[in-house]
Short mmCIF file of C-alpha atoms in Angstrom, two decimals:
data_model
loop_
_atom_site.label_atom_id
_atom_site.label_comp_id
_atom_site.label_asym_id
_atom_site.label_seq_id
_atom_site.Cartn_x
_atom_site.Cartn_y
_atom_site.Cartn_z
CA MET A 166 270.17 105.07 -41.93
CA ARG A 167 269.38 104.63 -38.23
CA PRO A 168 265.75 103.45 -37.72
CA ALA A 169 263.37 105.92 -36.03
CA ALA A 170 262.21 105.26 -32.50
CA ALA A 171 258.88 103.46 -32.25
CA THR A 172 257.22 106.45 -30.60
CA ARG A 173 258.20 108.91 -33.31
CA PRO A 174 256.68 109.16 -36.79
CA HIS A 175 258.77 107.51 -39.46
CA LEU A 176 259.47 109.74 -42.44
CA ALA A 177 261.58 108.30 -45.21
CA ALA A 178 263.98 110.60 -47.01
CA VAL A 179 262.04 113.21 -48.94
CA PRO A 180 263.37 113.71 -52.46
CA SER A 181 264.34 116.99 -54.00
CA THR A 182 261.33 116.58 -56.25
CA GLY A 183 258.62 118.72 -54.57
CA PRO A 184 255.64 120.75 -55.62
CA SER A 185 257.65 122.18 -58.53
CA ALA A 186 258.07 118.75 -60.13
CA ALA A 187 257.04 118.34 -63.74
CA PRO A 188 253.26 117.90 -64.01
CA ASP A 189 253.59 114.56 -65.78
CA VAL A 190 255.41 113.11 -62.74
CA LEU A 191 253.09 111.76 -60.04
CA ARG A 192 254.22 112.43 -56.48
CA VAL A 193 253.48 109.48 -54.18
CA LEU A 194 253.19 109.55 -50.38
CA VAL A 195 252.86 106.37 -48.29
CA VAL A 196 251.16 106.06 -44.90
CA ASP A 197 252.13 102.72 -43.38
CA ALA A 198 253.04 101.48 -39.90
CA LEU A 199 255.84 99.23 -41.17
CA PRO A 200 259.06 100.95 -42.29
CA LEU A 201 259.89 97.89 -44.39
CA ALA A 202 256.71 98.41 -46.42
CA GLY A 203 257.76 102.00 -47.03
CA PHE A 204 261.18 100.89 -48.23
CA GLY A 205 259.63 98.41 -50.64
CA LEU A 206 257.18 100.94 -52.02
CA ARG A 207 259.96 103.51 -52.39
CA ALA A 208 261.99 101.03 -54.45
CA LEU A 209 258.93 100.50 -56.65
CA VAL A 210 258.31 104.24 -57.08
CA ASP A 211 261.99 105.01 -57.75
CA SER A 212 262.16 102.32 -60.43
CA THR A 213 258.95 103.38 -62.19
CA ALA A 214 259.02 106.10 -64.83
CA GLY A 215 256.60 108.92 -64.14
CA LEU A 216 256.47 108.42 -60.37
CA SER A 217 258.27 110.48 -57.71
CA TRP A 218 258.71 109.63 -54.02
CA CYS A 219 257.37 112.08 -51.42
CA GLY A 220 258.14 109.95 -48.38
CA ALA A 221 256.62 107.45 -45.95
CA VAL A 222 254.98 108.28 -42.63
CA ASN A 223 253.39 106.08 -40.02
CA ASN A 224 250.33 108.11 -39.00
CA ILE A 225 247.64 110.32 -40.50
CA GLU A 226 248.63 113.43 -38.55
CA THR A 227 252.10 113.44 -40.06
CA ALA A 228 250.64 112.62 -43.48
CA LEU A 229 248.50 115.77 -43.26
CA SER A 230 251.58 117.84 -42.48
CA VAL A 231 253.66 116.35 -45.30
CA ALA A 232 250.77 116.63 -47.76
CA ALA A 233 250.42 120.35 -46.97
CA ARG A 234 254.06 120.89 -47.99
CA LEU A 235 254.50 118.50 -50.88
CA ARG A 236 251.00 118.16 -52.35
CA PRO A 237 251.23 114.50 -53.41
CA HIS A 238 249.16 113.41 -56.36
CA VAL A 239 248.55 110.00 -54.78
CA VAL A 240 248.58 108.83 -51.15
CA LEU A 241 248.75 105.11 -50.35
CA ILE A 242 247.28 104.33 -46.90
CA ASP A 243 247.56 101.11 -44.91
CA SER A 244 243.97 100.07 -44.13
CA CYS A 245 244.92 99.03 -40.59
CA LEU A 246 246.11 102.58 -39.85
CA ASP A 247 242.84 104.04 -41.09
CA PRO A 248 240.13 101.39 -40.54
CA GLY A 249 237.22 103.79 -40.81
CA ALA A 250 238.84 105.73 -43.69
CA SER A 251 238.47 108.97 -41.70
CA GLY A 252 242.12 109.75 -42.38
CA ALA A 253 241.58 109.40 -46.11
CA ARG A 254 238.60 111.71 -45.84
CA SER A 255 240.66 114.28 -43.93
CA LEU A 256 243.46 114.20 -46.50
CA LEU A 257 241.07 114.64 -49.41
CA ALA A 258 239.29 117.48 -47.61
CA THR A 259 242.53 119.49 -47.47
CA GLU A 260 242.59 119.64 -51.29
CA ARG A 261 246.37 119.17 -51.02
CA VAL A 262 246.05 115.57 -52.16
CA GLY A 263 245.03 114.40 -55.59
CA THR A 264 243.64 111.00 -54.70
CA VAL A 265 243.91 108.22 -52.11
CA ILE A 266 244.49 104.48 -52.52
CA GLY A 267 243.83 102.01 -49.71
CA LEU A 268 246.32 99.18 -49.13
CA VAL A 269 244.00 96.43 -47.91
CA HIS A 270 244.86 93.50 -45.63
CA ASN A 271 242.47 91.17 -47.43
CA ASP A 272 242.90 88.45 -44.79
CA ASN A 273 241.66 90.83 -42.10
CA PRO A 274 238.11 90.04 -40.88
CA GLN A 275 237.29 93.76 -41.12
CA ALA A 276 238.51 94.12 -44.71
CA ALA A 277 235.03 94.27 -46.27
CA GLN A 278 233.97 96.95 -43.80
CA TYR A 279 237.08 98.94 -44.68
CA VAL A 280 236.28 98.68 -48.38
CA ARG A 281 232.81 100.09 -47.73
CA ALA A 282 234.12 102.93 -45.56
CA ALA A 283 236.87 103.74 -48.05
CA ARG A 284 234.46 103.97 -50.97
CA ALA A 285 232.15 106.21 -48.96
CA SER A 286 235.09 108.46 -48.05
CA GLY A 287 236.12 109.01 -51.65
CA VAL A 288 239.06 106.58 -51.85
CA SER A 289 239.69 106.00 -55.55
CA GLY A 290 241.65 102.76 -55.50
CA LEU A 291 241.80 99.61 -53.39
CA VAL A 292 244.80 97.29 -53.62
CA ALA A 293 245.68 94.16 -51.67
CA ARG A 294 248.95 94.53 -49.79
CA SER A 295 250.00 91.18 -51.21
CA SER A 296 249.58 92.32 -54.83
CA ALA A 297 252.34 92.42 -57.42
CA PRO A 298 254.16 95.73 -57.99
CA GLY A 299 252.55 96.13 -61.38
CA VAL A 300 249.08 96.16 -59.82
CA ILE A 301 250.08 98.95 -57.44
CA VAL A 302 251.49 101.02 -60.31
CA ALA A 303 248.32 100.43 -62.35
CA ALA A 304 246.22 101.54 -59.38
CA VAL A 305 248.24 104.73 -58.93
CA ARG A 306 247.88 105.69 -62.58
CA ALA A 307 244.21 104.77 -62.81
CA ALA A 308 243.26 106.61 -59.63
CA HIS A 309 245.15 109.72 -60.67
CA SER A 310 243.31 109.65 -64.00
CA GLY A 311 239.97 109.60 -62.18
CA ARG A 312 239.20 105.94 -62.83
CA PRO A 313 238.17 103.80 -59.83
CA PHE A 314 240.52 100.86 -59.35
CA LEU A 315 239.73 97.58 -57.59
CA ASP A 316 242.47 94.97 -57.28
CA PRO A 317 241.28 91.60 -58.68
CA GLU A 318 242.54 90.02 -55.44
CA LEU A 319 239.78 91.91 -53.63
CA ALA A 320 236.98 90.61 -55.88
CA GLY A 321 235.77 88.29 -53.13
CA LEU A 322 235.42 91.21 -50.73
CA GLN A 323 233.58 93.15 -53.41
CA SER A 324 231.10 90.31 -53.90
CA ALA A 325 230.49 90.00 -50.18
CA LEU A 326 230.06 93.74 -49.93
CA ALA A 327 227.60 93.80 -52.81
CA VAL A 328 225.41 91.18 -51.15
CA GLU A 329 225.55 92.97 -47.81
CA THR A 330 224.85 96.33 -49.41
CA GLU A 331 221.88 94.90 -51.27
CA HIS A 332 220.33 93.88 -47.95
CA ARG A 333 221.34 96.95 -45.94
CA MET A 334 220.62 99.67 -48.49
CA PRO A 335 217.75 98.47 -50.75
CA LEU A 336 216.27 100.82 -53.30
CA SER A 337 212.69 100.84 -54.42
CA GLU A 338 211.89 99.90 -58.00
CA ARG A 339 211.40 103.56 -58.89
CA GLN A 340 214.70 104.53 -57.23
CA ARG A 341 216.54 101.83 -59.17
CA GLN A 342 214.95 103.11 -62.36
CA ILE A 343 216.15 106.63 -61.61
CA LEU A 344 219.62 105.36 -60.68
CA HIS A 345 219.86 103.65 -64.07
CA LEU A 346 218.95 106.91 -65.77
CA ILE A 347 221.52 108.82 -63.69
CA ALA A 348 224.13 106.25 -64.79
CA GLN A 349 223.22 107.12 -68.39
CA GLY A 350 224.09 110.74 -67.68
CA ARG A 351 220.48 111.96 -67.60
CA ARG A 352 219.69 115.10 -65.61
CA ASN A 353 216.68 115.62 -63.35
CA GLY A 354 214.61 117.40 -66.00
CA ASP A 355 215.16 114.64 -68.55
CA ILE A 356 214.37 111.96 -65.98
CA ALA A 357 211.16 113.73 -64.94
CA GLU A 358 210.05 113.95 -68.57
CA SER A 359 210.83 110.27 -69.22
CA LEU A 360 208.95 109.08 -66.14
CA PHE A 361 206.07 111.58 -66.41
CA VAL A 362 206.69 112.98 -62.93
CA SER A 363 207.67 116.39 -61.60
CA VAL A 364 211.28 117.54 -61.32
CA GLU A 365 210.73 117.96 -57.58
CA THR A 366 209.69 114.31 -57.30
CA VAL A 367 212.89 113.29 -59.08
CA ARG A 368 214.95 115.49 -56.75
CA THR A 369 213.34 113.81 -53.74
CA HIS A 370 214.14 110.36 -55.12
CA VAL A 371 217.72 111.36 -55.92
CA LYS A 372 218.26 112.64 -52.36
CA GLU A 373 216.94 109.35 -50.99
CA ILE A 374 219.13 107.33 -53.35
CA LEU A 375 222.21 109.22 -52.15
CA ARG A 376 221.21 108.67 -48.53
CA ARG A 377 220.58 104.94 -48.90
CA LEU A 378 223.78 104.34 -50.84
CA GLY A 379 225.90 106.54 -48.58
CA ALA A 380 226.93 108.56 -51.63
CA HIS A 381 228.06 112.20 -51.61
CA ASP A 382 227.04 112.99 -55.20
CA ARG A 383 225.44 111.46 -58.31
CA ALA A 384 228.69 110.00 -59.68
CA HIS A 385 229.42 108.39 -56.32
CA ALA A 386 225.87 106.96 -56.25
CA VAL A 387 226.46 105.34 -59.63
CA ALA A 388 229.74 103.85 -58.40
CA ARG A 389 228.00 102.51 -55.28
CA GLY A 390 225.20 101.17 -57.46
CA TYR A 391 227.68 99.11 -59.47
CA GLU A 392 229.34 97.91 -56.27
CA ALA A 393 225.99 96.78 -54.91
CA GLY A 394 225.02 95.02 -58.11
CA LEU A 395 222.12 97.41 -58.67
CA LEU A 396 223.29 98.43 -62.14
CA GLY A 397 224.61 95.15 -63.47
CA LYS A 398 228.16 95.09 -64.81
CA ARG A 399 230.10 98.00 -66.28
#
């Protein structure tokens, strides 16, 4: 196959498997600037039962177009192509994409900032680009199942992020107490009764917790709370 010109988006061969594929087969789209990375990931997808290749593109704009046609279950995005995770957010907003996984350059000085932005944008999995194939497959399956996935190779970034988050987004003692109760699955009425306060007071605290943690809903706040070390270990 003749390589695409540098100024044109690279799109690897799209398989015959499209939106009509069997529901137990996960369609995977890759967004990466390096064609070689796309070839490697395609070999991994093609050799893994239950995964189907949608293609590889080298920019978010083309990814949006391909996602509209093929509705991938999982999109893998090179963190250097989407440093602020705005592309991931745009893909998820289309509702044509099941979930997004960030491929992180963990030796990049901005890697921790990317991890924070990706989490805030709804990215479900974070994998180091240097990770073994099995880790990538595990991330794809976990993310598609709705389970957050963090590559063990990124644990150092996670620790640094937790410390930074603790300083940048502190919660009051009452807010931490409410966050713990939210993590237990308690609703506002139950929390208000437990703490002997009004439901409106709880709602105000919950809104502030979401704001301080940069979370878009209660479940996301709990995830951010674990990341920041506010809820201990899972």
